[in-house]
CSV table of C-alpha atoms and ligand atoms in Angstrom, one decimal:
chain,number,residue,atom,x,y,z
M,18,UNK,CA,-1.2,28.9,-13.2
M,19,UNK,CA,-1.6,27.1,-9.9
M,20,UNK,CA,0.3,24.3,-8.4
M,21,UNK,CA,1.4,22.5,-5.1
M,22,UNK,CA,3.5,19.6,-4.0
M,23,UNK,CA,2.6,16.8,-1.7
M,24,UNK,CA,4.4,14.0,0.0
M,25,UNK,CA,3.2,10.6,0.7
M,26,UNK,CA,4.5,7.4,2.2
M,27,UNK,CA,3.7,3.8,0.8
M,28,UNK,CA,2.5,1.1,3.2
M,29,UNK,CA,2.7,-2.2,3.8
M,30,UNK,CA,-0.9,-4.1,4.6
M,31,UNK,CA,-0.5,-6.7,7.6
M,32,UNK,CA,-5.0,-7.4,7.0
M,33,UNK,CA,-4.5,-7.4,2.8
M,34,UNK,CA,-7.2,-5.7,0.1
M,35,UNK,CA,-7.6,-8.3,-2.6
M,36,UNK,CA,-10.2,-8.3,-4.3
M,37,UNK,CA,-13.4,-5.8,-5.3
M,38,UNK,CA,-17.1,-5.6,-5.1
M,39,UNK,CA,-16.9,-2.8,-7.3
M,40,UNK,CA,-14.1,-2.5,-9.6
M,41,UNK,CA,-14.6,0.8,-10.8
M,42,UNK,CA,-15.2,2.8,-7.4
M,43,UNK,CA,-12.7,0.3,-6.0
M,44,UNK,CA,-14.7,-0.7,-3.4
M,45,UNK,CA,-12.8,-3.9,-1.8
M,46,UNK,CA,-14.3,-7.1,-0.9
M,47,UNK,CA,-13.0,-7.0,2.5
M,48,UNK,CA,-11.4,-4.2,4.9
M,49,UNK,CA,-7.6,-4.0,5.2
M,50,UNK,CA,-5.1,-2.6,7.7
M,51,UNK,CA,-1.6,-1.4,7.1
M,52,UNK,CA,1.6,0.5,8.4
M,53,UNK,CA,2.5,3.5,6.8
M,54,UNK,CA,6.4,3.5,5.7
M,55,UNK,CA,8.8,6.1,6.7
M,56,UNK,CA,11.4,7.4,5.1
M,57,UNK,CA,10.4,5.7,1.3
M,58,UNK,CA,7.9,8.9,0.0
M,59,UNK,CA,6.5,9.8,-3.2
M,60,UNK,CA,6.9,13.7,-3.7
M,61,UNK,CA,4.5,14.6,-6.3
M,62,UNK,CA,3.7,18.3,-7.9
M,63,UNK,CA,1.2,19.3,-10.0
M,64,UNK,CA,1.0,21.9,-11.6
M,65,UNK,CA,-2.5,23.8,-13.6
M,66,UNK,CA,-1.8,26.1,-16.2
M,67,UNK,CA,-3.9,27.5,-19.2
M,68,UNK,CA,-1.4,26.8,-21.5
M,69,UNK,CA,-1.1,23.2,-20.4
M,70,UNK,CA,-2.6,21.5,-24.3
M,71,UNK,CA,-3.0,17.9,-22.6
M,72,UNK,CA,-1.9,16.1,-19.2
M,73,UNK,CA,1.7,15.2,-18.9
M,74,UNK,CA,3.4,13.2,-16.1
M,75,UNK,CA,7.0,12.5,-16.0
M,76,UNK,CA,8.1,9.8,-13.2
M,77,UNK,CA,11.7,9.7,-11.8
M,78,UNK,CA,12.6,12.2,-13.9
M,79,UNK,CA,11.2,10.2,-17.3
M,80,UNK,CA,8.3,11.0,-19.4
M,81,UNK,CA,5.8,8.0,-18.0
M,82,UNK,CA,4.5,4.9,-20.0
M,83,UNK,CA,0.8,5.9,-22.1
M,84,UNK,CA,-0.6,3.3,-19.7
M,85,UNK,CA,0.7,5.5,-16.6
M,86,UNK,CA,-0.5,8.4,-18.1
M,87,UNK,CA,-4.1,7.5,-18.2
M,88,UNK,CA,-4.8,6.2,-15.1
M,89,UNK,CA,-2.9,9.9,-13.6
M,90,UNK,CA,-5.6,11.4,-16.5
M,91,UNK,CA,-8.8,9.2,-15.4
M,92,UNK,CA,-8.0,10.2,-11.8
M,93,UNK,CA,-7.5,14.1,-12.3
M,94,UNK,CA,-10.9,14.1,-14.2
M,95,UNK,CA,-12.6,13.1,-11.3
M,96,UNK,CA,-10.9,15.9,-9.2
M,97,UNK,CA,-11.4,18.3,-11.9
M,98,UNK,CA,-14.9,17.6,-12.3
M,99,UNK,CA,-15.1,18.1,-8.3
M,100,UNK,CA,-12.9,21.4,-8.4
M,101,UNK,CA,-15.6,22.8,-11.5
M,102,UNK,CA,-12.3,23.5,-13.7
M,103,UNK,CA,-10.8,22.2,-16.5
M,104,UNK,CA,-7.3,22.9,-16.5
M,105,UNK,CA,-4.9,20.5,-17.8
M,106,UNK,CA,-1.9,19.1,-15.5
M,107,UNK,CA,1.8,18.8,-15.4
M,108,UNK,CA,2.8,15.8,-12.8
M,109,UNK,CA,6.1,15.3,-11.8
M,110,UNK,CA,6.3,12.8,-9.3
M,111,UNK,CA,9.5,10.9,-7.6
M,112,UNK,CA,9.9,8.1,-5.4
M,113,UNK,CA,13.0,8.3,-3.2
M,114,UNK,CA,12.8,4.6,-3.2
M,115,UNK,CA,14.8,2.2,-5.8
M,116,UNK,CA,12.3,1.1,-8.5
M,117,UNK,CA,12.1,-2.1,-9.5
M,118,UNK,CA,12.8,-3.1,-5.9
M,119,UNK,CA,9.0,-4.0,-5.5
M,120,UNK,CA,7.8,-1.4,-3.0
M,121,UNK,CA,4.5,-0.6,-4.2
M,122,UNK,CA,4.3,2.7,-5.5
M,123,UNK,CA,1.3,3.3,-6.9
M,124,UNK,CA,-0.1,4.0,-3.0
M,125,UNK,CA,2.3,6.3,-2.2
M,126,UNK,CA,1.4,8.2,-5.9
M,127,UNK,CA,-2.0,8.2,-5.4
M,128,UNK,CA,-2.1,9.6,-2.2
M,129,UNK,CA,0.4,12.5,-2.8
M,130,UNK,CA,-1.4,13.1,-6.4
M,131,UNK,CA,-4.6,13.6,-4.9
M,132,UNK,CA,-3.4,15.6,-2.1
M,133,UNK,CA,-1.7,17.9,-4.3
M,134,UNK,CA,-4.1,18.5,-7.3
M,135,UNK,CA,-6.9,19.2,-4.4
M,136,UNK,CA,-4.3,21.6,-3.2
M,137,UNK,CA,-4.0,23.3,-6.2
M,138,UNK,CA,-7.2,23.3,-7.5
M,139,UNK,CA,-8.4,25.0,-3.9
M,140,UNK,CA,-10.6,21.8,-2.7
M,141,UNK,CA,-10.0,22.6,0.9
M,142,UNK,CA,-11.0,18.0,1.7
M,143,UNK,CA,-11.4,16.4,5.0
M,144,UNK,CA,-8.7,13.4,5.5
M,145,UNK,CA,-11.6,10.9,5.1
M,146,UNK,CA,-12.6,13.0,1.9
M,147,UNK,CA,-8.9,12.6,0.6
M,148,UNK,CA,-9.1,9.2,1.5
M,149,UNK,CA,-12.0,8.4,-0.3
M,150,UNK,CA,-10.7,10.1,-3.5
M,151,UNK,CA,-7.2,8.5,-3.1
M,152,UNK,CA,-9.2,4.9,-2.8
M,153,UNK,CA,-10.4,5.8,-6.6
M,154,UNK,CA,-6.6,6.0,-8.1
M,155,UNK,CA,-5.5,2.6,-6.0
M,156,UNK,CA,-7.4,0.7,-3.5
M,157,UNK,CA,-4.1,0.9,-1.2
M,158,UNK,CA,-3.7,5.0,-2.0
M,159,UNK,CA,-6.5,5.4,1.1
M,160,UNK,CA,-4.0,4.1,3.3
M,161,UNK,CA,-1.6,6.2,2.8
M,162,UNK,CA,-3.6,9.2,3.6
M,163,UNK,CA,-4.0,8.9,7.1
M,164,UNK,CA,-0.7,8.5,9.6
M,165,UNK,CA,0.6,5.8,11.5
M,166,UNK,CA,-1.2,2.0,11.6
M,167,UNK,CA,-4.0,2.6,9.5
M,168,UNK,CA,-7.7,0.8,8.8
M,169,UNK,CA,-9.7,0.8,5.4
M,170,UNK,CA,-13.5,0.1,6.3
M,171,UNK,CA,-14.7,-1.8,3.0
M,172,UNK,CA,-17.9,0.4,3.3
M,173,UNK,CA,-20.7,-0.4,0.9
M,174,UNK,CA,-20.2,2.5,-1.9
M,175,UNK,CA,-18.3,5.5,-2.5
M,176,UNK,CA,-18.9,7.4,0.5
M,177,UNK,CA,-18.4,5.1,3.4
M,178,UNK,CA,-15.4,3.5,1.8
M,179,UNK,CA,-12.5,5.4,3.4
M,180,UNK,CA,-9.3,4.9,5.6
M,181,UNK,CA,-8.8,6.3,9.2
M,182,UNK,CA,-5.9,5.9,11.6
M,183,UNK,CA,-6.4,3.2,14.5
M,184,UNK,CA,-2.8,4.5,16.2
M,185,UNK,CA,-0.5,6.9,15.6
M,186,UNK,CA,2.9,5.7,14.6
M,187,UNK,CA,4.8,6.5,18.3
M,188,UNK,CA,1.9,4.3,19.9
M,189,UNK,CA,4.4,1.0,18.7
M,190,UNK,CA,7.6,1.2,17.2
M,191,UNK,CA,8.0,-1.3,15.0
M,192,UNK,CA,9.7,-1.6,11.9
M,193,UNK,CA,9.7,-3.4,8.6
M,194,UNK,CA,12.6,-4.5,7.0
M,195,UNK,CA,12.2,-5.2,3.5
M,196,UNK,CA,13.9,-8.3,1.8
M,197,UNK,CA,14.8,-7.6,-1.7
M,198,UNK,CA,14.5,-10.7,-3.5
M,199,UNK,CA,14.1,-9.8,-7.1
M,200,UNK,CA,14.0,-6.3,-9.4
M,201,UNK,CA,12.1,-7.8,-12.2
M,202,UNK,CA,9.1,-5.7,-12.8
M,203,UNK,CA,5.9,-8.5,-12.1
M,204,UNK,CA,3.6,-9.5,-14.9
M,205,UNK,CA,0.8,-9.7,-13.4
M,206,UNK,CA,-0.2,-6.4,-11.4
M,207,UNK,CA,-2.5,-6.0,-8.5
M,208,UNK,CA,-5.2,-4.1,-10.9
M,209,UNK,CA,-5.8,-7.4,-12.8
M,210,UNK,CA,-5.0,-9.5,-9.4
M,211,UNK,CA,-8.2,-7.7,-8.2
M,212,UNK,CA,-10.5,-8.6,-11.3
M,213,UNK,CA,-8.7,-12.1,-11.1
M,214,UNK,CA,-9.4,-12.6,-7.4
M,215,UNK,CA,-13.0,-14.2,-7.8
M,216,UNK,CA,-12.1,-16.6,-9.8
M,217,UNK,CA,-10.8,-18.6,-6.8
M,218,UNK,CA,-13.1,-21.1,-5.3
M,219,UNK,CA,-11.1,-19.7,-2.1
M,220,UNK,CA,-12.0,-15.8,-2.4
M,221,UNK,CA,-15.6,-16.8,-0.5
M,222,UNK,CA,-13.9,-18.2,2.4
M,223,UNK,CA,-10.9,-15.1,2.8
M,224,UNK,CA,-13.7,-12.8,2.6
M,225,UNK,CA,-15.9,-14.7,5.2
M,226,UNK,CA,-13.3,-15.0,7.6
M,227,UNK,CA,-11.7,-11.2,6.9
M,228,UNK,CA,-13.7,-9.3,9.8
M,229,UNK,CA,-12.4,-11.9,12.9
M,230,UNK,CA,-8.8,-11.3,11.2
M,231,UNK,CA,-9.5,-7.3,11.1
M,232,UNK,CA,-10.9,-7.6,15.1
M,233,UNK,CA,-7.9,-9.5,16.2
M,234,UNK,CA,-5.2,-7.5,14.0
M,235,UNK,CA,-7.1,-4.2,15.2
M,236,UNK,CA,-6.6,-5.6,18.9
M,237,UNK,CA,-3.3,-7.0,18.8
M,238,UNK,CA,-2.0,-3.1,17.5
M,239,UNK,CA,-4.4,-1.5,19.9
M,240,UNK,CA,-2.8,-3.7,22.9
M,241,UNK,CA,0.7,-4.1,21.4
M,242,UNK,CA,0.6,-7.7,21.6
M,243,UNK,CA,3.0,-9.0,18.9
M,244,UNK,CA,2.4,-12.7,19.3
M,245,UNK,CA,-1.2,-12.0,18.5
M,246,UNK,CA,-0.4,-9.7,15.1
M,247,UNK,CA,2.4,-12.0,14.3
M,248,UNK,CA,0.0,-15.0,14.3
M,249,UNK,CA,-2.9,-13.0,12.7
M,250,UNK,CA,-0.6,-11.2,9.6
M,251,UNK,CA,1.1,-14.8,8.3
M,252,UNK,CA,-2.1,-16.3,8.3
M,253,UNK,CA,-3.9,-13.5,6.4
M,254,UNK,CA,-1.0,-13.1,4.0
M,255,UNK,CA,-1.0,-17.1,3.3
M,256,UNK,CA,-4.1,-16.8,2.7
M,257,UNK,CA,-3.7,-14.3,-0.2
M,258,UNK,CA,-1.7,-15.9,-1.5
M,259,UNK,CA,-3.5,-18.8,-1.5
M,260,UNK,CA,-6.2,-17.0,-3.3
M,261,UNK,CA,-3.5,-16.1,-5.9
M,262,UNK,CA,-2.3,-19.8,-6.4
M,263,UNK,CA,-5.7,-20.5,-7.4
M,264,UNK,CA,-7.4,-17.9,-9.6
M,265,UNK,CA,-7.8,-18.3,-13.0
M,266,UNK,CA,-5.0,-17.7,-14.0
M,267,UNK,CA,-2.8,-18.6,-11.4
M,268,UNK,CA,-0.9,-15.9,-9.7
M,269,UNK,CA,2.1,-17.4,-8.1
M,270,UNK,CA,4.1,-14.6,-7.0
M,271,UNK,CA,6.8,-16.5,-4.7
M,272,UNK,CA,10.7,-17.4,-5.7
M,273,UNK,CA,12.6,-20.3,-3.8
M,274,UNK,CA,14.1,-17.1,-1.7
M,275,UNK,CA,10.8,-16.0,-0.7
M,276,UNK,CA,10.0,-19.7,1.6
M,277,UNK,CA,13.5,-19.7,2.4
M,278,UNK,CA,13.0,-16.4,4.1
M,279,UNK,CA,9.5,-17.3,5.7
M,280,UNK,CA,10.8,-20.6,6.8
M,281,UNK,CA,14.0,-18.6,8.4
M,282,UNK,CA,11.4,-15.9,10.3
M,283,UNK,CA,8.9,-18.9,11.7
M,284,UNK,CA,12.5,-20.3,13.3
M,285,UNK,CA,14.3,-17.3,14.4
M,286,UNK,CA,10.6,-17.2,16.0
M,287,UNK,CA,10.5,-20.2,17.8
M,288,UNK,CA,13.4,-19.4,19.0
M,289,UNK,CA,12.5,-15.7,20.9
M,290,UNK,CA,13.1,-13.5,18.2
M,291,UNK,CA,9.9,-11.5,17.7
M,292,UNK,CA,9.7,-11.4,14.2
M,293,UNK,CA,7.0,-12.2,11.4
M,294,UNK,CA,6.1,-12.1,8.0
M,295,UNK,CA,4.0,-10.9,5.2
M,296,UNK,CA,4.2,-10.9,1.6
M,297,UNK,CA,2.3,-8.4,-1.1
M,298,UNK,CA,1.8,-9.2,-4.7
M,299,UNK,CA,5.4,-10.1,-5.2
M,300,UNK,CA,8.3,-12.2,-4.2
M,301,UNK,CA,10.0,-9.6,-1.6
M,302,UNK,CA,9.4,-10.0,2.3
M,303,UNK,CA,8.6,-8.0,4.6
M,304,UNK,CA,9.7,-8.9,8.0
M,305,UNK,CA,7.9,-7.2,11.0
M,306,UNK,CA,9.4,-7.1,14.2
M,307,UNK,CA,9.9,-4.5,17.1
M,308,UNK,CA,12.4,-1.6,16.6
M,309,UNK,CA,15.1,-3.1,19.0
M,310,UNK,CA,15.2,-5.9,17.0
M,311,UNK,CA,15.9,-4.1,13.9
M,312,UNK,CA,19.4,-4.3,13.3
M,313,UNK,CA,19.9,-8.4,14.4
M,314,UNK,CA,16.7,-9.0,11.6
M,315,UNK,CA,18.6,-7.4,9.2
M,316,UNK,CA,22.0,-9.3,9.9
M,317,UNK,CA,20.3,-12.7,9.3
M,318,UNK,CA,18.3,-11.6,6.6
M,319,UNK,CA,21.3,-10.4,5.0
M,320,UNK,CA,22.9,-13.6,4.9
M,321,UNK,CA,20.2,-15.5,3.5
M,322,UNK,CA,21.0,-16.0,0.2
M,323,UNK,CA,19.2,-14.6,-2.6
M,324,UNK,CA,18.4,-11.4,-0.7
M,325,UNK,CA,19.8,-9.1,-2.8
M,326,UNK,CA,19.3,-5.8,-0.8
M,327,UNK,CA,17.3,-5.3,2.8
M,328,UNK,CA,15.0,-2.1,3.0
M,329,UNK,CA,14.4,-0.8,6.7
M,330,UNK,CA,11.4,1.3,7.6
M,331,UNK,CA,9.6,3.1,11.0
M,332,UNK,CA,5.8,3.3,11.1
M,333,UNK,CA,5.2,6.7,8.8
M,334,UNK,CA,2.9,10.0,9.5
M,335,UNK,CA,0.0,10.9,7.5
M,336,UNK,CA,0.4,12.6,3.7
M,337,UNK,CA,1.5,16.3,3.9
M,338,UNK,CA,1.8,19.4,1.8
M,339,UNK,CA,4.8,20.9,1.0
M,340,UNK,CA,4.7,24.8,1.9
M,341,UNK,CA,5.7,27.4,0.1
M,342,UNK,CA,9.8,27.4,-1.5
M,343,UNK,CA,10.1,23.8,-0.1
M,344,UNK,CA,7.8,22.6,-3.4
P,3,LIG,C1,-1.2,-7.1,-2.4
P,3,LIG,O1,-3.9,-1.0,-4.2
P,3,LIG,O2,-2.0,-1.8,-5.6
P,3,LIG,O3,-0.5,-4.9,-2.0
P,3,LIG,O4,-6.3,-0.6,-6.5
P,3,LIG,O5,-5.5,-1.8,-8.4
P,3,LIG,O6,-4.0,0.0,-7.4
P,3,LIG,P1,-5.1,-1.1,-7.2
P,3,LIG,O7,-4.4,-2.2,-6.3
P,3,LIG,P2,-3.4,-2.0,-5.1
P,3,LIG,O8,-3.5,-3.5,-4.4
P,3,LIG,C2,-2.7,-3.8,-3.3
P,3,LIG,C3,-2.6,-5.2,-3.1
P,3,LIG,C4,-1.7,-5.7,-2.0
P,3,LIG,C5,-2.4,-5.8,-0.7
P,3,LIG,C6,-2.6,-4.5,0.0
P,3,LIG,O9,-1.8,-3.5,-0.1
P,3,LIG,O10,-3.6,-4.5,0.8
């Protein structure tokens, strides 16, 4: 038997993946940039043992959905196959963060499965390795390898398709505070929001434009110029979303909470409160703004109605292991 545990944040993408050029190897169609989250974590531990008859995952503390289970399966197989063993896996993996509450997990999964099955399995993996392999579980997995504000170059195939920290999370504290709006789980996921990307007549011009986004996102971090990343993430999130509107079929991801809430942030804005917004495949918003700011962002967002709970988060470290009697 061998095992080890593993500890991974989810993050929120301010320059958003959507959309592949490979579907399989998940390479995206343009690069992405993100924050990792602290405090939310997925601690995952696997465990290899002989007697083991098939792969079994439980999530929260349930046995997971078939559909779950595979994609853990397919991704194990490829470490597996890189580790030369065949041992099947127990996974039990929990998010410390309310389900249902649309904080994507499966980033946050990926990342602390493939960290701790490589563990485990004694792959001793660079972090642009782990990156790399992460990528193959979910696109946004890669991100959460590395710490702190994070880029994904879109690479051209497997091996130069990998994430890398731009700054470490004390280089700019900011926060994101999450807006709650529904706890319905979506119907349409961003695995099939991927395939149905290209469909939009759109998609050519977001992917065109992606690189001067990526420079001035990259710059604005690098120089801590909020105006500029405030300007830069509401355009590149509307755009997505744009994208969305129009594929076949039609994504529209957005409740009458989730304009009230961008209208509110454009305002509060306008009127010196550094705060902006970007929105993943989902209705929630997440509301970036500098730390000191936290606590008056989350009063008003509070009181907007329809915001059913608000989610506050710090710019998060890389993925980690868990030594020893601490797994
Ligand atoms: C809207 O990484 O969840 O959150 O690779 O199919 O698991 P899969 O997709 P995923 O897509 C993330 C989409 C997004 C934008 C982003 O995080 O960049």
């Amino acid at each position: 038997m061998t095992s080890a545990t593993a500890i991974a944040n989810p993050n929120i993408a301010f320059i958003k993946y959507w959309g592949n050029r490979d579907h399989d190897l998940r390479i995206p169609s343009t690069g992405s940039i993100s924050m990792n989250l602290a405090g939310l974590e997925t601690r995952t531990k696997v465990v290899f043992d002989s007697n083991n008859a098939a792969d079994q995952l439980i999530l929260n503390g349930r046995v997971a959905r078939a559909d779950a289970l595979e994609r853990v399966r397919v991704h194990l197989n490829l470490i597996r196959a890189r580790a030369g063993i065949g041992l099947f896996a127990q996974v039990d993996s929990v998010n410390n963060f309310p389900t249902g509450t649309g904080i994507a997990s499966s980033a946050s999964g990926f990342a602390a499965l493939t960290l701790a099955a490589c563990k485990a399995l004694g792959l001793d993996l660079d972090e642009p390795e782990l990156s790399r392999l992460a990528r193959r579980g979910s696109g946004s997995a890669s991100r959460s390898i590395p710490g702190g504000f994070v880029e994904w170059q879109m690479g051209e195939d497997d091996e130069s398709s990998y994430a890398y920290s731009i700054a470490p999370g004390e280089h700019w504290s900011l926060v994101d505070t999450i807006a709650v709006l529904s706890t319905e789980h979506k119907h349409t996921g961003s695995r099939q929001g991927h395939i149905f990307a290209d469909s939009s007549m759109l998609q050519p011009a977001r992917i065109v434009s992606a690189p001067e986004r990526l420079y001035i996102c990259r710059q604005a971090i690098l120089r801590r110029d909020f105006d500029a990343l405030a300007d830069v993430i509401e355009l590149d999130s509307n755009m997505m979303h744009a994208v969305m509107m129009t594929s076949n079929p039609p994504l529209m991801y957005w409740l009458p909470a989730t304009i009230a809430v961008m209208h509110a942030v454009r305002q509060w804005r306008k009127s010196g409160i550094p705060a902006t917004y970007t929105i993943d495949a989902g209705p929630n918003v997440h509301v970036i703004s500098p730390a000191d700011q936290a606590v008056q962002v989350r009063n008003k967002l509070e009181a907007i109605p329809g915001v059913l709970q608000v989610i506050v988060a710090q710019v998060g470290g890389p993925a980690r292991y868990l030594l020893g009697d601490q797994s």
